Coordinates of N, CA, C and O in Angstrom, one line a residue:
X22 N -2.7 -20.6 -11.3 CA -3.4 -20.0 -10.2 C -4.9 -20.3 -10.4 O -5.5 -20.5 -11.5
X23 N -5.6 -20.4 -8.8 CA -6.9 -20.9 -9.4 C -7.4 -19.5 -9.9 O -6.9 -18.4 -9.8
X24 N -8.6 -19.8 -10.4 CA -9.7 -18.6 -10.9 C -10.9 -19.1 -9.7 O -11.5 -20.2 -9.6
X25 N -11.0 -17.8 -9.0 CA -12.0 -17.6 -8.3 C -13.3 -16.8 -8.9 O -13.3 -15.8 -9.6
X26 N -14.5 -17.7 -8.1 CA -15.6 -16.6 -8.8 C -15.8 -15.9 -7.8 O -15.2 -16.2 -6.7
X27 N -16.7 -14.5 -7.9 CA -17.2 -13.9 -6.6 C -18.2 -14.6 -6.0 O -19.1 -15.3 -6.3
X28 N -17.5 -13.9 -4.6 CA -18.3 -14.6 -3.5 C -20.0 -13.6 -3.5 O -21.1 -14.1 -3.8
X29 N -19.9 -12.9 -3.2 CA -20.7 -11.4 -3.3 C -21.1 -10.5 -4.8 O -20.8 -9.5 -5.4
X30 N -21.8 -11.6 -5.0 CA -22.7 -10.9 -6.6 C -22.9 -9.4 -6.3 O -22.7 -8.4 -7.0
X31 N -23.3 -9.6 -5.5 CA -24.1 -8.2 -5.2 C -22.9 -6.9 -5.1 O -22.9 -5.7 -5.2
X32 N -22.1 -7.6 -5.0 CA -21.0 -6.2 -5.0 C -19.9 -6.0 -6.2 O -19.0 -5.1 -6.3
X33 N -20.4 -7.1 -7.3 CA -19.4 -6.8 -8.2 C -19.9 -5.9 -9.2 O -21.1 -5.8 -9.5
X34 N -18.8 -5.1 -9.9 CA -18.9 -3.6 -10.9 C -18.6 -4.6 -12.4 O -18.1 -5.7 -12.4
X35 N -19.0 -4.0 -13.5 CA -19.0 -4.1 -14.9 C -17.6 -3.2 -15.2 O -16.9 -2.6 -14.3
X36 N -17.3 -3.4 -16.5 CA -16.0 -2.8 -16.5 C -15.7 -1.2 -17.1 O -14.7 -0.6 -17.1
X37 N -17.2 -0.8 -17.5 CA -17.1 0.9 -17.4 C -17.5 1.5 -16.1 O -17.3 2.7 -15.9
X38 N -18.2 0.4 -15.0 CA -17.9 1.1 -13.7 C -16.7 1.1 -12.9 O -16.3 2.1 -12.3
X39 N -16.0 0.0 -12.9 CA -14.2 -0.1 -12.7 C -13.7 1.1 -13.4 O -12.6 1.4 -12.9
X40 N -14.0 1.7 -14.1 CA -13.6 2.9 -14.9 C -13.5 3.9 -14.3 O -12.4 4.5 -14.0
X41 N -15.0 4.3 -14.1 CA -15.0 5.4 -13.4 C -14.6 5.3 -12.2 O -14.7 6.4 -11.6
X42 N -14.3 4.4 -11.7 CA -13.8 4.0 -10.3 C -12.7 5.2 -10.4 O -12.8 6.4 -10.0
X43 N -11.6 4.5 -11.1 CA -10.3 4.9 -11.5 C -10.0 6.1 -11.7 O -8.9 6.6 -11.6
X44 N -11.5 6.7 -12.3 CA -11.0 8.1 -13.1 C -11.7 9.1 -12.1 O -11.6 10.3 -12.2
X45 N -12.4 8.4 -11.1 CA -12.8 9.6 -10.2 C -12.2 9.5 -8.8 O -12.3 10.4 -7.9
X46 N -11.6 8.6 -8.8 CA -10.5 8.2 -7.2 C -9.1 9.8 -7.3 O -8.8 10.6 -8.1
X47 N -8.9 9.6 -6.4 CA -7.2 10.3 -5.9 C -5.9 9.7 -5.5 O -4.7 9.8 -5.7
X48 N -6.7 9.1 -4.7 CA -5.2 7.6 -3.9 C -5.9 6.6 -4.4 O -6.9 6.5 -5.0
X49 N -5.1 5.6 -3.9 CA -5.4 3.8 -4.2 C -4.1 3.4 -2.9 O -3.5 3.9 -2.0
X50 N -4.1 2.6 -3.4 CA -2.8 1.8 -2.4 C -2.2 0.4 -3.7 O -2.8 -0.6 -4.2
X51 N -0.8 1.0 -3.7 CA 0.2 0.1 -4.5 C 0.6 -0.9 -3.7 O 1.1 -0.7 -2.5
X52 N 0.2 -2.5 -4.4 CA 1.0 -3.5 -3.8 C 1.8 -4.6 -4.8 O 1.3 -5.3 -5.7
X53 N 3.2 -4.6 -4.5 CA 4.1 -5.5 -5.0 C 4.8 -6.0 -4.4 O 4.9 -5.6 -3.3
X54 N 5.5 -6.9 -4.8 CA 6.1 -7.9 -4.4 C 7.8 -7.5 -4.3 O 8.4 -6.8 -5.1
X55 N 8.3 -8.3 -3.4 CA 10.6 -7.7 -3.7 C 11.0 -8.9 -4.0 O 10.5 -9.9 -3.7
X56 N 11.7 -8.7 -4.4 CA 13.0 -9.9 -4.5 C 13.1 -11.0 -3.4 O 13.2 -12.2 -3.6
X57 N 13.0 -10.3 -2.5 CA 13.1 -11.4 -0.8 C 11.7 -11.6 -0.6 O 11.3 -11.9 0.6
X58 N 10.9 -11.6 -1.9 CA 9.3 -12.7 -1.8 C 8.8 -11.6 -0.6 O 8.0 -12.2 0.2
X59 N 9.0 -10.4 -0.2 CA 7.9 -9.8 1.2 C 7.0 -9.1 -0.1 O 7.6 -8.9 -1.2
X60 N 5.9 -8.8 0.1 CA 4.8 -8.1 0.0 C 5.0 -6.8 0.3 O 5.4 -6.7 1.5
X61 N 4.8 -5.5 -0.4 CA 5.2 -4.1 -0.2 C 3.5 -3.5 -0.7 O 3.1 -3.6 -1.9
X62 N 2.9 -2.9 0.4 CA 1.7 -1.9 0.0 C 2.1 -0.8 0.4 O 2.4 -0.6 1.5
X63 N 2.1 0.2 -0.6 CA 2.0 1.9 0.1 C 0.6 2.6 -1.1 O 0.3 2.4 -2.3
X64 N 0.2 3.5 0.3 CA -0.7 4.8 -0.2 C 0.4 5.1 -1.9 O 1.5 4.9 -2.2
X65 N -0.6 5.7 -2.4 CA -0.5 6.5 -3.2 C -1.1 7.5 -4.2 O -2.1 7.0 -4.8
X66 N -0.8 9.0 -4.4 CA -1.8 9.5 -5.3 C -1.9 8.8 -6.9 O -1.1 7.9 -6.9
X67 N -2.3 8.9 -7.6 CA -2.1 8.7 -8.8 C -3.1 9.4 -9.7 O -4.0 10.2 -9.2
X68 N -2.9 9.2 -10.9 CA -4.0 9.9 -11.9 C -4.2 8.9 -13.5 O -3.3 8.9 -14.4
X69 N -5.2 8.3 -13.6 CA -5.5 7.4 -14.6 C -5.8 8.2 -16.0 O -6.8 8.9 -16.1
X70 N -5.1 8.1 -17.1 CA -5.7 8.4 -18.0 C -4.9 7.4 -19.9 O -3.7 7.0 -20.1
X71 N -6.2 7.4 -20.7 CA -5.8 6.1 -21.7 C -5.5 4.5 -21.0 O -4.7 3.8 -21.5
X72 N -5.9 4.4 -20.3 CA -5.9 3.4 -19.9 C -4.3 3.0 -19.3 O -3.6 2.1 -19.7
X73 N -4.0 3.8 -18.6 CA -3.2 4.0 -17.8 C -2.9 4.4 -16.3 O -3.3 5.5 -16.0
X74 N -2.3 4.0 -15.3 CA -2.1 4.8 -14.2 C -0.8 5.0 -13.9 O 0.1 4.2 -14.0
X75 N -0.7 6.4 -13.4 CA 0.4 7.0 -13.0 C 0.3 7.8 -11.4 O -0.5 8.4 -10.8
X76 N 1.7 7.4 -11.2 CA 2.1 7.7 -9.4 C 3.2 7.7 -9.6 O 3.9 7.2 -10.4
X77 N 3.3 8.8 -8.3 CA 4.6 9.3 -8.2 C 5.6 8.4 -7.7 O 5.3 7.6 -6.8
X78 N 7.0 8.5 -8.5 CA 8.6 7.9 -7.5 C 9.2 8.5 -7.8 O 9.2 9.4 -8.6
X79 N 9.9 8.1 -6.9 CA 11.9 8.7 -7.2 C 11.9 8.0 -8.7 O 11.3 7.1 -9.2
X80 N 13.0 8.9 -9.1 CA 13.6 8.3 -10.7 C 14.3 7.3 -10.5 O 15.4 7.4 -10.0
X81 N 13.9 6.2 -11.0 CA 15.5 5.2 -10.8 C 15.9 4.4 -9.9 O 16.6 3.4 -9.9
X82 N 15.2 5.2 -8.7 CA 15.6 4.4 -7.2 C 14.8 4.1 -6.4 O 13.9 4.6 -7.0
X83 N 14.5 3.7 -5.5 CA 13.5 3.5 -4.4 C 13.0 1.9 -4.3 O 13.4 1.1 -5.1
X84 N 12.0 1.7 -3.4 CA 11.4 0.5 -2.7 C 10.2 0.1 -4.0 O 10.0 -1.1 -4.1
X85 N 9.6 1.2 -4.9 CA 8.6 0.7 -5.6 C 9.4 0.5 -6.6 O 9.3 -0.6 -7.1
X86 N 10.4 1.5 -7.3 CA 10.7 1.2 -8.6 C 11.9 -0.6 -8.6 O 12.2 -1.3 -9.6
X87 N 12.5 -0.8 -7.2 CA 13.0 -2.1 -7.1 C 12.0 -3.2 -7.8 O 12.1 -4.1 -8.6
X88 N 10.9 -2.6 -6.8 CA 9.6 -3.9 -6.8 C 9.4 -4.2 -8.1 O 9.5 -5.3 -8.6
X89 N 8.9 -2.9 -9.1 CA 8.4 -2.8 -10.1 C 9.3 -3.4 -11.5 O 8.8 -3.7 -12.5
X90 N 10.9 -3.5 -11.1 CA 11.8 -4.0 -11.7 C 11.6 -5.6 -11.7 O 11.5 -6.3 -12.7
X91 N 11.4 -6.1 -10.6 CA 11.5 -7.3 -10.3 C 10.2 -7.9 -10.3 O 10.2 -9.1 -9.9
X92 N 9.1 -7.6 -10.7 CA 8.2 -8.5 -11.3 C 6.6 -7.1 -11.3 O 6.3 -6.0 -10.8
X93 N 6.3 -7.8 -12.2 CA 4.8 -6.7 -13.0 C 4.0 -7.0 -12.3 O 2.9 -6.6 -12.6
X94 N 4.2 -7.9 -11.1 CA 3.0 -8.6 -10.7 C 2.6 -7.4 -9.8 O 3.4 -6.8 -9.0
X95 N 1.1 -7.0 -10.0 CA 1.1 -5.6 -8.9 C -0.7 -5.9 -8.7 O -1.5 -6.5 -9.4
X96 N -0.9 -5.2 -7.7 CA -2.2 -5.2 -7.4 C -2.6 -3.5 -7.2 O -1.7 -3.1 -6.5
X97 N -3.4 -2.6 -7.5 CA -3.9 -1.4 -6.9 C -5.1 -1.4 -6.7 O -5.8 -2.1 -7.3
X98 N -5.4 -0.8 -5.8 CA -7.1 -0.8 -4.9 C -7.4 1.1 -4.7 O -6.9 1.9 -3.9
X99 N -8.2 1.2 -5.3 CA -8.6 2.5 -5.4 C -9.5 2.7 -3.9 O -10.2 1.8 -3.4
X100 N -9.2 4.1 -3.2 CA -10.3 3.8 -2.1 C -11.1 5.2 -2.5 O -10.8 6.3 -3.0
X101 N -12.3 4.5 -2.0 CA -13.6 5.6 -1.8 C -13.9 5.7 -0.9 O -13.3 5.1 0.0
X102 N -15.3 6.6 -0.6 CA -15.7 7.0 0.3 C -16.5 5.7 0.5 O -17.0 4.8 -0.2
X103 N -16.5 5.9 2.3 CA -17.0 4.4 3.0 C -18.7 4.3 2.6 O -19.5 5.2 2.7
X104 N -18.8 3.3 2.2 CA -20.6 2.9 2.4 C -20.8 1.9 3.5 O -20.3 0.8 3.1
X105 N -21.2 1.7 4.4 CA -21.7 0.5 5.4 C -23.2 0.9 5.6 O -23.9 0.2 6.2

């Protein structure tokens, strides 16, 4: 995969601000990938702590915990409040 730099200096965070990102957020939005190669994003609450995140599933079953079987590859996006 290539390695991209940022486009937008001006908007990139250090990694104790990614931090607090994490630890002061509520939702984010889960995205992974299925078996049949589609792309799956859903809302989610979660709660970060030790360098960890956790969100809610079904035990065992469902559309995330499939995804999450079938590859680690995941992206999450914490949302904040809008600045423009």
């Amino acid at each position: 995969m290539k390695d991209y730099e940022i486009r937008r200096k001006d908007r990139a965070v250090d990694e104790n601000a990614a931090l607090e990102i994490l630890k002061s957020g509520s939702f984010g939005v889960l995205s992974t990938i299925g078996a049949d190669g589609y792309p799956y994003g859903v809302p989610v609450n979660y709660a970060y702590d030790d360098g960890k995140i956790y969100f809610h599933c079904a035990k065992n079953v469902g559309h995330k915990q499939d995804n999450l079987r079938f590859s680690g590859k995941v992206s999450f996006t914490v949302i904040t409040k809008f600045v423009f």
